[in-house]
Coordinates of C-alpha atoms and ligand atoms in Angstrom, one line a residue:
X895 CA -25.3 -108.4 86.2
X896 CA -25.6 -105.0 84.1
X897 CA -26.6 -105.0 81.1
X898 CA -22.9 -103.4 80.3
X899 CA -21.5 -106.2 81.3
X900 CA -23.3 -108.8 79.8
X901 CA -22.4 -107.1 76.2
X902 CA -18.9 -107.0 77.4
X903 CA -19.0 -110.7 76.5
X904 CA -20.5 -110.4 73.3
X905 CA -17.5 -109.9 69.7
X906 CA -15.8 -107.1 69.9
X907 CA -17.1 -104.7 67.5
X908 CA -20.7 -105.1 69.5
X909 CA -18.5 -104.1 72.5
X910 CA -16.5 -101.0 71.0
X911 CA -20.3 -99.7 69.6
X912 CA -22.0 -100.0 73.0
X913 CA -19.2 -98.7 74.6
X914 CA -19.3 -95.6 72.4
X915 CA -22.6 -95.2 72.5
X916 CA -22.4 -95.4 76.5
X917 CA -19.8 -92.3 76.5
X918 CA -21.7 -90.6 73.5
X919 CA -24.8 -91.0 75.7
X920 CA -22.6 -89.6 78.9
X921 CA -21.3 -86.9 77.2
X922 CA -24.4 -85.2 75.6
X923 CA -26.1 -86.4 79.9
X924 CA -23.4 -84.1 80.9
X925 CA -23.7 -81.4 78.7
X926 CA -27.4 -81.3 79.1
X927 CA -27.4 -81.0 82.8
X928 CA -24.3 -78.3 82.6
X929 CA -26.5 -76.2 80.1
X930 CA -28.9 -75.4 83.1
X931 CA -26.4 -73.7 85.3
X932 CA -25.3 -70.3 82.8
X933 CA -27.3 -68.1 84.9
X934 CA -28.4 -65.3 82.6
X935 CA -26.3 -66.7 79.6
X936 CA -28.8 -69.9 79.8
X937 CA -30.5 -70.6 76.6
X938 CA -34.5 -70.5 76.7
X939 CA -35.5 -73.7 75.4
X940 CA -33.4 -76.0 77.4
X941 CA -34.0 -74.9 80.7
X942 CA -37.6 -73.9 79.9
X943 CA -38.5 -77.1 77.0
X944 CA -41.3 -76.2 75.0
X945 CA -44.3 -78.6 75.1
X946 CA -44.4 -80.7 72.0
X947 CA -47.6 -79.7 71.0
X948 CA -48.9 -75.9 72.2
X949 CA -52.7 -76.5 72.8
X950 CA -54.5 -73.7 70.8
X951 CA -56.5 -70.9 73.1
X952 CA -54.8 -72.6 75.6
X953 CA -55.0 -69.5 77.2
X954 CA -58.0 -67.7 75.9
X955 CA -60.5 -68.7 78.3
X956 CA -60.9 -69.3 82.1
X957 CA -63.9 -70.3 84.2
X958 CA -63.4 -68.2 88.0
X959 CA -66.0 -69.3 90.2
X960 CA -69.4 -68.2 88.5
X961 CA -67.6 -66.4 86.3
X962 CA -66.6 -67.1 82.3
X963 CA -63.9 -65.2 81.5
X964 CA -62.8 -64.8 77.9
X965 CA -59.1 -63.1 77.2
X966 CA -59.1 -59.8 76.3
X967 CA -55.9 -58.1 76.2
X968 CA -52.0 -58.9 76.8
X969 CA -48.8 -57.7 78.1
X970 CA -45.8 -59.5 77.4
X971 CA -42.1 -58.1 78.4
X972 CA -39.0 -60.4 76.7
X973 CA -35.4 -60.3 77.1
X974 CA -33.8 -60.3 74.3
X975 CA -32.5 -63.7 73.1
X976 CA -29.4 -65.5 73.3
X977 CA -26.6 -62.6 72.3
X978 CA -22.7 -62.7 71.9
X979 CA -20.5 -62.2 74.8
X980 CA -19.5 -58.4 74.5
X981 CA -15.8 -57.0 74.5
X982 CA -14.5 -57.2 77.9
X983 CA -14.8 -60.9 78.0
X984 CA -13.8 -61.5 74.7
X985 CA -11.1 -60.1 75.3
X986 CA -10.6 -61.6 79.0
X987 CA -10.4 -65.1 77.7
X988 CA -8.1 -64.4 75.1
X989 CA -5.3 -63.2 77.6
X990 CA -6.5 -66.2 79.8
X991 CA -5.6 -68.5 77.3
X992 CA -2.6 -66.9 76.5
X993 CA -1.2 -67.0 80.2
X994 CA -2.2 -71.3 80.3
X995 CA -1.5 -72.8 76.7
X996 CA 2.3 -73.3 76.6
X997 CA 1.8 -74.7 79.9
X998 CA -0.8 -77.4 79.4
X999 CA 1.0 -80.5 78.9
X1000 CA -2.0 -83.1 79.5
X1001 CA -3.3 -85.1 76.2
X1002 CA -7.1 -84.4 77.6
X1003 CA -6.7 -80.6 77.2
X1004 CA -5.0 -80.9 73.3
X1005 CA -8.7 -78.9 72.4
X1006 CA -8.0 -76.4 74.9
X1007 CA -4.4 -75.7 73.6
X1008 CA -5.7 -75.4 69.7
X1009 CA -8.6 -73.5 71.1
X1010 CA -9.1 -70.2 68.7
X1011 CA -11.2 -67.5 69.6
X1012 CA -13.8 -67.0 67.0
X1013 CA -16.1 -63.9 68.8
X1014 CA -16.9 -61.2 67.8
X1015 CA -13.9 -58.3 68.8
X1016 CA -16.3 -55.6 69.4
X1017 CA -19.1 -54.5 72.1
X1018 CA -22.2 -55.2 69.9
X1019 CA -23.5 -57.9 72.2
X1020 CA -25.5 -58.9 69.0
X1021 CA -28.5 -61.3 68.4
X1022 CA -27.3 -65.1 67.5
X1023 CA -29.6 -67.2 64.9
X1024 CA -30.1 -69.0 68.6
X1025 CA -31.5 -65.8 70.0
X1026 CA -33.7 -65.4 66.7
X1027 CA -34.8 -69.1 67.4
X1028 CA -36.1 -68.6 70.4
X1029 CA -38.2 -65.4 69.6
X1030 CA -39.7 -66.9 66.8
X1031 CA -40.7 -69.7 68.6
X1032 CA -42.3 -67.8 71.6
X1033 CA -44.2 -65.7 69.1
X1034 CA -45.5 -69.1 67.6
X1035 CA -46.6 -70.2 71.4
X1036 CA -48.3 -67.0 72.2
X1037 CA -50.3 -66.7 68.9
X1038 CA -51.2 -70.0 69.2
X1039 CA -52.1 -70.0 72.9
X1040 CA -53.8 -66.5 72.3
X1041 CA -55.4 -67.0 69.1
X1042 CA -58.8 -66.8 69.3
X1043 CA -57.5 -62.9 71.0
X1044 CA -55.6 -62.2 68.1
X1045 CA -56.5 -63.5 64.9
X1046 CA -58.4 -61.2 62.4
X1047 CA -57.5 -57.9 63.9
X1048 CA -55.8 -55.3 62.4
X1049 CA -51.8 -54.8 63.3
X1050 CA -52.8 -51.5 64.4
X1051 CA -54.7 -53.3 67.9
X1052 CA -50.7 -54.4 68.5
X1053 CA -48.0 -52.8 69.7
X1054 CA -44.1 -53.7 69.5
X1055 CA -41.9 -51.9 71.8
X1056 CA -37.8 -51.9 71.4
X1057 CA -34.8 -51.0 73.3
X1058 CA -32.2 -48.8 71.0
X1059 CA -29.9 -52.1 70.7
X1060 CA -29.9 -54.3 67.5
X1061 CA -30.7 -57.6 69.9
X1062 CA -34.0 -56.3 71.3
X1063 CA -34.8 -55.2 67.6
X1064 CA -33.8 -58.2 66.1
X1065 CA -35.2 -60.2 68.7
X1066 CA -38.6 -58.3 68.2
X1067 CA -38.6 -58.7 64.3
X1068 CA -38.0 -63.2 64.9
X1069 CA -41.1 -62.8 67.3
X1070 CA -43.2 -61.2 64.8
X1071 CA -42.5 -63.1 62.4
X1072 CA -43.1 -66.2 64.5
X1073 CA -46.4 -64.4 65.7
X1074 CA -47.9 -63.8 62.0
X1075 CA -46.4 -67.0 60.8
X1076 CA -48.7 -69.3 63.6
X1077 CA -51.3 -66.7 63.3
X1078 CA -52.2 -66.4 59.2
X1079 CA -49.8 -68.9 58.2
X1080 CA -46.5 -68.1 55.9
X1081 CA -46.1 -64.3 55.3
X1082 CA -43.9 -62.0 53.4
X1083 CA -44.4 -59.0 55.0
X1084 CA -41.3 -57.7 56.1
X1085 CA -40.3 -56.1 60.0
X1086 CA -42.9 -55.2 62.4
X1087 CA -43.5 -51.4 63.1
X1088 CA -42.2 -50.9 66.3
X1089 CA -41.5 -47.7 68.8
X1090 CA -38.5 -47.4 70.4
X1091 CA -38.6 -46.7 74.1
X1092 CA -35.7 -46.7 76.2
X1093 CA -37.9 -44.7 78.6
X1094 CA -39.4 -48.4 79.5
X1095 CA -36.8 -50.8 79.1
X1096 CA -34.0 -48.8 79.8
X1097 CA -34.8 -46.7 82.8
X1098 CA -31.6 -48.3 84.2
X1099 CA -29.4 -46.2 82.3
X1100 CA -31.8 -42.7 83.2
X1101 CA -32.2 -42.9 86.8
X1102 CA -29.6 -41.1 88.7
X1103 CA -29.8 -42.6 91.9
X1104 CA -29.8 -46.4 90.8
X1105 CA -26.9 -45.4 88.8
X1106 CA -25.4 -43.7 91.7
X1107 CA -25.9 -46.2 94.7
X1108 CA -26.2 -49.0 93.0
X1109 CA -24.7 -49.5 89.3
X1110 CA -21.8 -47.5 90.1
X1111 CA -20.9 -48.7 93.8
X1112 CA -19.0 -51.8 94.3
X1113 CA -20.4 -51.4 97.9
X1114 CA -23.8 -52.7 96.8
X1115 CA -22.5 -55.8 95.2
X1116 CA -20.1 -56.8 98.0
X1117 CA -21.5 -59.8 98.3
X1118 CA -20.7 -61.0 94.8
X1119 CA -16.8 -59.7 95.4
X1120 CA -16.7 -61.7 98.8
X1121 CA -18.5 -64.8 97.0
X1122 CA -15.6 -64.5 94.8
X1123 CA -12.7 -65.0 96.5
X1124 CA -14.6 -67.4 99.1
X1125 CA -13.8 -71.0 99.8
X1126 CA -15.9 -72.2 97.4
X1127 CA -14.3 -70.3 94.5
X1128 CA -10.6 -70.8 95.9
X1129 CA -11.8 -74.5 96.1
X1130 CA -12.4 -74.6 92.6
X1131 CA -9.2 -72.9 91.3
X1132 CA -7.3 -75.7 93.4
X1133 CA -9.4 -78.1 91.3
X1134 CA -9.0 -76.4 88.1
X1135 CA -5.3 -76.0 88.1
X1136 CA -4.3 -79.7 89.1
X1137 CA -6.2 -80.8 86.7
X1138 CA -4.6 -78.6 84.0
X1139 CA -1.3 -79.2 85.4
X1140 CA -0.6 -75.5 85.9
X1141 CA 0.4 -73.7 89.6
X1142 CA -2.5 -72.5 91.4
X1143 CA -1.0 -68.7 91.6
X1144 CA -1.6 -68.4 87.6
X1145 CA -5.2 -68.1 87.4
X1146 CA -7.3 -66.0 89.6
X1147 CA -11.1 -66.4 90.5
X1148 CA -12.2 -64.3 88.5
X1149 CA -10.9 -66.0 85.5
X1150 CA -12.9 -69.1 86.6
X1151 CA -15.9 -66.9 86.0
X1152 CA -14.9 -65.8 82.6
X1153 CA -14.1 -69.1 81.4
X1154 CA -17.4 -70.3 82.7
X1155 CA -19.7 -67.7 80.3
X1156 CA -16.8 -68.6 77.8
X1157 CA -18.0 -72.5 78.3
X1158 CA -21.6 -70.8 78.1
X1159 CA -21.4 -68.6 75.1
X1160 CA -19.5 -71.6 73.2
X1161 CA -22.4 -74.1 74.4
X1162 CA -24.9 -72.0 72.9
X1163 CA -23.3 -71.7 69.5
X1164 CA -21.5 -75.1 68.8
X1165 CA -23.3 -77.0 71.3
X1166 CA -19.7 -77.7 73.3
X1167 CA -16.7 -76.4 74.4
X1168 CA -13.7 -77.3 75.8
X1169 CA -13.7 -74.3 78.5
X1170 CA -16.5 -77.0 79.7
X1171 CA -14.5 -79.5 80.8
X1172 CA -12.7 -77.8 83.4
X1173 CA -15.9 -77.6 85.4
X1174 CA -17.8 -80.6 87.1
X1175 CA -21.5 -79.7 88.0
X1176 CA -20.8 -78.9 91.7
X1177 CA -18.9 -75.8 90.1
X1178 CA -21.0 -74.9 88.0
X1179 CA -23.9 -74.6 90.7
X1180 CA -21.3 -72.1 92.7
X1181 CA -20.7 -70.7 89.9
X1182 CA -24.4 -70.3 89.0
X1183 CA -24.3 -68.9 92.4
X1184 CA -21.9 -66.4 91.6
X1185 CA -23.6 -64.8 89.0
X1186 CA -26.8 -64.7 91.1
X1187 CA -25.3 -63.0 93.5
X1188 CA -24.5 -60.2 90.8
X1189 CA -27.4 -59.9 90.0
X1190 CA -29.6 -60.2 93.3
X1191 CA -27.5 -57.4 93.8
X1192 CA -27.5 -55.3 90.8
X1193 CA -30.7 -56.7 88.8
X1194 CA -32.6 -58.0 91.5
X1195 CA -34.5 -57.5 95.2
X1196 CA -31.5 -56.8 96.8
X1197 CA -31.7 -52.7 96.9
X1198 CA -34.9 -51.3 96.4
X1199 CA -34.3 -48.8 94.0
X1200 CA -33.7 -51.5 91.8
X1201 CA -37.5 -52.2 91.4
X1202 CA -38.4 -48.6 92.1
X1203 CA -36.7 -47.4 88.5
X1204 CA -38.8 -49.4 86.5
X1205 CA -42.0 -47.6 87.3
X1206 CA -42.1 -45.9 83.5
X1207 CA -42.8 -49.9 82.3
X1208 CA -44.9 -50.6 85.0
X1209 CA -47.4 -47.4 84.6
X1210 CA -46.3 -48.0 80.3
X1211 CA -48.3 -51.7 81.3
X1212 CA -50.9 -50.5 83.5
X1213 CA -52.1 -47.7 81.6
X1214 CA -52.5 -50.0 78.0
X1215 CA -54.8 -51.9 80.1
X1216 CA -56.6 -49.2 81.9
X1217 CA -57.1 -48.0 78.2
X1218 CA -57.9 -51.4 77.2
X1219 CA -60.7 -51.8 79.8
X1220 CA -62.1 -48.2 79.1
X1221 CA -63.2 -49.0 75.4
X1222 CA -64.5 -52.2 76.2
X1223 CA -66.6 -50.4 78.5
X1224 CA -67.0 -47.8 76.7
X1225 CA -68.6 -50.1 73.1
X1226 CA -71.9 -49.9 72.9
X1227 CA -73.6 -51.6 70.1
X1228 CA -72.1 -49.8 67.4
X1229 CA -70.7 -51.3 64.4
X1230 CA -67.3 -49.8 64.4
X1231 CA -66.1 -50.0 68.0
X1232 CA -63.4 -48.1 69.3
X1233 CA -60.2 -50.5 68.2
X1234 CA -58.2 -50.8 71.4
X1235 CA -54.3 -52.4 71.8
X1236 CA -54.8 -56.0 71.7
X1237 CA -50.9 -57.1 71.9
X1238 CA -48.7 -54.6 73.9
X1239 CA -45.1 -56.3 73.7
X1240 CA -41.7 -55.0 74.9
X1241 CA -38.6 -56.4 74.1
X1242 CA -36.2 -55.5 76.6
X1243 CA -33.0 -56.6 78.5
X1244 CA -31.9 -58.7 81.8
X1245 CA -32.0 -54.8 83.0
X1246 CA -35.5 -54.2 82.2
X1247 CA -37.1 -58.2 83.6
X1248 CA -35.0 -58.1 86.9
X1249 CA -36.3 -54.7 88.4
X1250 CA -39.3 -55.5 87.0
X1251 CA -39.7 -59.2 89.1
X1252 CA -38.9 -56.6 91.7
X1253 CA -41.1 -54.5 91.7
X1254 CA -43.5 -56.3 91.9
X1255 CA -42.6 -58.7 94.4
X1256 CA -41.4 -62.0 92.6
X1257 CA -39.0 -64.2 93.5
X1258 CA -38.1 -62.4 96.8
X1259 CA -36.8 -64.8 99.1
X1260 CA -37.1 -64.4 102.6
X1261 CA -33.5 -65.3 103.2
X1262 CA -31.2 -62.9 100.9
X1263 CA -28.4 -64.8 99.3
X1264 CA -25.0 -63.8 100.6
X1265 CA -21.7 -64.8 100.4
X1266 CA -22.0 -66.8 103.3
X1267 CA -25.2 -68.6 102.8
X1268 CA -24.5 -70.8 99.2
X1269 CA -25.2 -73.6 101.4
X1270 CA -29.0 -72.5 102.8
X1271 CA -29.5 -71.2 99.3
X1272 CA -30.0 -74.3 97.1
X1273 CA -34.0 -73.7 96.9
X1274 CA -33.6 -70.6 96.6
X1275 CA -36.2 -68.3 94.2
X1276 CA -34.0 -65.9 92.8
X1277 CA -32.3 -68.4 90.6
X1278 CA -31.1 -66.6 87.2
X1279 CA -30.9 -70.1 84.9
X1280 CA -34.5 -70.2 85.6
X1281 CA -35.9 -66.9 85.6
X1282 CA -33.5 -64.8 83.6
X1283 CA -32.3 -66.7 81.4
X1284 CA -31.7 -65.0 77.3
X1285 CA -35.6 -65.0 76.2
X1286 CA -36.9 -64.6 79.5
X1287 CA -40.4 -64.2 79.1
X1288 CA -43.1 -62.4 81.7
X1289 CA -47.1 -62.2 80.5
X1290 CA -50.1 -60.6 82.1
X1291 CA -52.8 -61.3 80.4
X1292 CA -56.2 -59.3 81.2
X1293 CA -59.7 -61.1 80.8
X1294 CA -62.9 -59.7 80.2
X1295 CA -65.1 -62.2 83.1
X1296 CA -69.3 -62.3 82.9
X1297 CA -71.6 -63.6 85.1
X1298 CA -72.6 -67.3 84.3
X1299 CA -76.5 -67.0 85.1
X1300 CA -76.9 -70.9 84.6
X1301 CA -74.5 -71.1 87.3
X1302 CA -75.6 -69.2 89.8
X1303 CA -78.0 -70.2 93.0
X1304 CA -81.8 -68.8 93.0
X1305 CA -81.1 -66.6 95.8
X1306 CA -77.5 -65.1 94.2
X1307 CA -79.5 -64.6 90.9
X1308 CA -82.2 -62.4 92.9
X1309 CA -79.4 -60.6 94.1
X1310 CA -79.6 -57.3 91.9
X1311 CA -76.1 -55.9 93.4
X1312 CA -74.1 -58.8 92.3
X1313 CA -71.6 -58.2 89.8
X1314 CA -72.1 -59.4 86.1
X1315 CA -68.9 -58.3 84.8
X1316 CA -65.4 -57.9 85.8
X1317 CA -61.8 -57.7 84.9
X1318 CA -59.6 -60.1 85.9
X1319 CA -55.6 -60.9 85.1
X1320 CA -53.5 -63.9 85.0
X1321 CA -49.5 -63.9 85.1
X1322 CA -47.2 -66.2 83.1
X1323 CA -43.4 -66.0 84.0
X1324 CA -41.6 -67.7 81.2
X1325 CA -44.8 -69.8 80.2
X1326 CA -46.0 -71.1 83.3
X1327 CA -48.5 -69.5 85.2
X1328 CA -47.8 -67.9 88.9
X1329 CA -49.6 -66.3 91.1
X1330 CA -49.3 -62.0 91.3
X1331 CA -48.3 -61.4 94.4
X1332 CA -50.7 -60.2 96.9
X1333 CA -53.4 -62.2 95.3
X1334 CA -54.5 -65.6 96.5
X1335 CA -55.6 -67.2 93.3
X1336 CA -54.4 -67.7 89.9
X1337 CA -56.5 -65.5 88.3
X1338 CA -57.5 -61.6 90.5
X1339 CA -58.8 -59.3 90.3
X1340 CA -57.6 -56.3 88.0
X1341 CA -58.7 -53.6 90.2
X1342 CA -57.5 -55.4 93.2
X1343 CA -53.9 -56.1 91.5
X1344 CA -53.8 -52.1 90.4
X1345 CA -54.4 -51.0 93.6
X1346 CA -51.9 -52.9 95.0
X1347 CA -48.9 -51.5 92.7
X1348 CA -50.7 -47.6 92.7
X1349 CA -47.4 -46.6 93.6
X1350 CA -46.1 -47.8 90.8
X1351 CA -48.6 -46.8 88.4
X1352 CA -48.4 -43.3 89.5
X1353 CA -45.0 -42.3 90.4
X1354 CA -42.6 -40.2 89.4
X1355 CA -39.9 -41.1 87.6
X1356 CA -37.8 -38.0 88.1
X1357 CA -38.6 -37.9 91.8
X1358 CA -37.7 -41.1 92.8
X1359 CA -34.9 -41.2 90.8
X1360 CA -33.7 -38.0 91.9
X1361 CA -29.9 -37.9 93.7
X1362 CA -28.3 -35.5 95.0
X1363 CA -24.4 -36.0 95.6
X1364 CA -23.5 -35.5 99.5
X1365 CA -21.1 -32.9 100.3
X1366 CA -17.8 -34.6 99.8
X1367 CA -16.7 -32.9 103.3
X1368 CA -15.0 -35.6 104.1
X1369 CA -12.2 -35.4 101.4
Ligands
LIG2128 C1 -23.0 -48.0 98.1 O1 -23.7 -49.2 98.5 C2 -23.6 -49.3 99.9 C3 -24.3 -50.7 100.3 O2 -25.5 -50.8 99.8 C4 -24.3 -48.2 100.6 O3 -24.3 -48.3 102.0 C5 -23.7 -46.9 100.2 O4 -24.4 -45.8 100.7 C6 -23.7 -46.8 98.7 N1 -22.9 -45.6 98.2 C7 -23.5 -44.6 97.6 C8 -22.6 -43.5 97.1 O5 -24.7 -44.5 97.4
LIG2129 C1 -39.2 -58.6 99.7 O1 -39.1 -59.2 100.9 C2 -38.7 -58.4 102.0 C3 -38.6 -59.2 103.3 O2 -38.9 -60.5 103.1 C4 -39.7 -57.2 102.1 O3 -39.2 -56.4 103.1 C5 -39.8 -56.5 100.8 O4 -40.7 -55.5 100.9 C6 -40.1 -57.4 99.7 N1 -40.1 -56.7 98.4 C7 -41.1 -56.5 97.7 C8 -40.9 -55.7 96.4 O5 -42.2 -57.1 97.9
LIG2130 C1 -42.0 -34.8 89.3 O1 -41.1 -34.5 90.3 C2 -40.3 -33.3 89.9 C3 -39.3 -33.0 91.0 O2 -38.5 -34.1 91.3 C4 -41.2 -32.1 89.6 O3 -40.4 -31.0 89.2 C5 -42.2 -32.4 88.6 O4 -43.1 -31.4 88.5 C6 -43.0 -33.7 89.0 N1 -43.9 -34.1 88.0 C7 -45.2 -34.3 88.2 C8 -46.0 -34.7 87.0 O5 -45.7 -34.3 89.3

């Protein structure tokens, strides 16, 4: 017997408490596992939790082989944090709603009908206090994790880098504040001094031929259409409008997607809505699968450019550690040694993370999502909730490795051509650590890792990114 059903003998107030607490405790199940499937409109925290307690220097120090390696720079490139939806669908669900209220005649959707929306009407895509949450709690985490890196240097040793939009500004003042706070405790100094580069976080809007084949072609992200107005989508409508009560020819698919971010976008700020309940969690994970497809397509691995364009942030990245390396090389016992960027952080969009992923080979799965393939895809590694989410978070962090003479063999330490020092990086993608590709182990080489992404480092933005329109002979 359940332990339900045993209660159900027990007076009746006992019953009527456990069974609230039972649909109470369904509810907030449901919504929790829902929250994990708004692709790129995902909040951080709840598909990546924090640990309850951050370790201090949890990341400071490594032991590689022989080697003792002591942290001596990092990178870190954010997405801006949880945002308002901007205009278009803001204004999308509004007509929506018009078209289906009169017509909803079903108790269960009396929240629906009432439903008022309370956006934003312009295209400001601002920062929410949730997006500020999340920054200042990832500065927390990384000043903690780092501290022993950071603490007691001057703010000149870090570096803040901003896209021209409030969100990545706003989102860069909440980590600062978060960073000083865990760092020298309470503070009252006000905004962090920051550059702003669109050169580096938003190359997507300066190179002509992503633009060109890519942004601006509804070729390149056939897929998504197809997915669209596939089975799976069709399959949901025929869901959705029985259960509203409504004929399936009033809705199209690509409302079901706007009412889904809607459903997101509420989640996020009043932790429910009732666009929600129009969705079970088999459509949310196609139309998860929707929204990957966009941006496999348009963000992601699936045309090459798309990593190509980001070159600026990866040489930006590269060359801060080059520099990095060269006065730590360059100190000699002196008392005032050449200061050198300790903290290099960018605060970017879902623009600037995606191509970055791909350029440098993450999350590239052998087997391209398609319309075709939801099925095959379920483990795939190009999932948005989980690696784009608002806040999404990639770290290298570059260590400064010496030779551990107590640990070496009698014959290695007779060697005189063994190294006694190198560099050597680590990578953390939304906190946990991964392995850069082309590397075997956790932690690689530097030199190794920069040799591999030369390309990179060295191109040319205006070369690659050159296009030249075809003669339109063919009008
Ligand atoms: C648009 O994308 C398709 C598919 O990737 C491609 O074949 C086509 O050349 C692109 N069009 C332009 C103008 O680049
Ligand atoms: C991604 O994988 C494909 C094939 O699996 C490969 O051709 C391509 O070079 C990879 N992209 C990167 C950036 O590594
Ligand atoms: C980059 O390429 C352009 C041509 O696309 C050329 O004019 C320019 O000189 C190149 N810059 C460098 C630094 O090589």
């Amino acid at each position: 017997m359940s332990a339900a059903m045993k209660l159900s003998i027990s007076p009746g107030r006992v019953n009527f408490l456990v069974i609230s607490l039972l649909v109470t405790l369904h509810l907030s199940l449901t919504t929790a596992s829902i929250q994990r499937y708004f692709g790129s409109k995902t909040a951080y925290e709840l598909i990546h939790p924090p640990p309850e307690i951050v370790i201090e220097d949890e990341f400071n120090s490594v032991q590689v082989g022989t080697f003792s390696c002591l942290a001596a720079h990092s990178s870190a490139v954010m997405r801006h944090g949880a945002r308002y939806p901007g205009l278009e669908d803001v204004e999308t669900i509004s007509k929506i709603h018009n078209e289906i209220k009169d017509k909803l005649t079903i108790d269960k959707f009396q929240e629906l009908k009432e439903w008022t929306n309370s956006f934003p009407r312009n295209d400001d895509k601002i920062l929410m206090a949730l997006g500020e949450d999340e920054h200042i709690h990832l500065g927390q985490r990384t000043a903690r994790r780092l501290r022993s890196l950071f603490v007691d240097e001057d703010m000149e040793n870090f570096r803040f880098l901003v896209s021209s939009k409030q969100r990545t500004q706003e989102s860069g003042n909440a980590y600062y504040e978060g960073f000083l706070q865990a760092l020298v405790g309470d503070t009252e100094e006000g905004d962090m001094d920051s550059e702003l580069s669109d050169e580096t976080l938003r190359f997507h809007e300066r190179c002509q031929k992503y633009i060109r084949t890519v942004d601006k072609n509804k070729t390149a992200i056939k897929e998504f259409f197809k997915f669209r107005s596939g089975k799976e989508m069709t399959n949901i409508l025929k869901k959705v409008s029985s259960k509203l009560g409504i004929p399936e020819n009033l809705l199209k698919t690509e409302n079901l997607r706007t009412m889904y971010l809607v459903c997101g976008y509420e989640t996020a700020l009043y932790q429910s809505s009732p666009w929600c309940s129009l969705f079970d969690e088999e459509d949310f994970k196609v139309l998860e699968y929707l929204s990957d497809l966009k941006h496999y397509y348009k963000n992601g691995p699936g045309h090459k450019i798309t990593g190509v364009q980001s070159c600026p942030l990866v040489t930006d990245i590269f060359t801060t550690m080059d520099d990095a390396i060269e006065a730590m090389e360059t100190e000699v016992d002196e008392e005032d040694l050449n200061g050198y960027i300790l903290g290099n952080f960018y605060f970017g969009h879902a623009e600037t993370i995606g191509p970055l992923y791909t350029a440098l080979g993450l999350f590239n799965d052998t087997l391209p999502p398609t319309a075709d393939n939801y099925e095959q895809q379920s483990s795939r590694l190009f999932r948005t909730s989980e690696i784009l989410p608002f806040s999404a978070n990639l770290m290298l962090i570059l260590y400064e490795c010496d030779q551990n003479d107590e640990l070496l063999t009698e014959s290695e330490a007779a060697d005189e051509t063994r190294e006694t020092s190198q560099y050597m990086l680590r990578l953390y993608v939304n906190e946990k650590l991964m392995k850069i590709p082309g590397c075997e182990d956790f932690t690689c080489l530097y030199s190794h890792v920069r040799k591999r992404f030369v390309d990179l480092i060295s191109c040319n933005f205006s070369q690659v990114c050159d296009y030249n329109d075809r003669p339109r002979d063919e009008l």
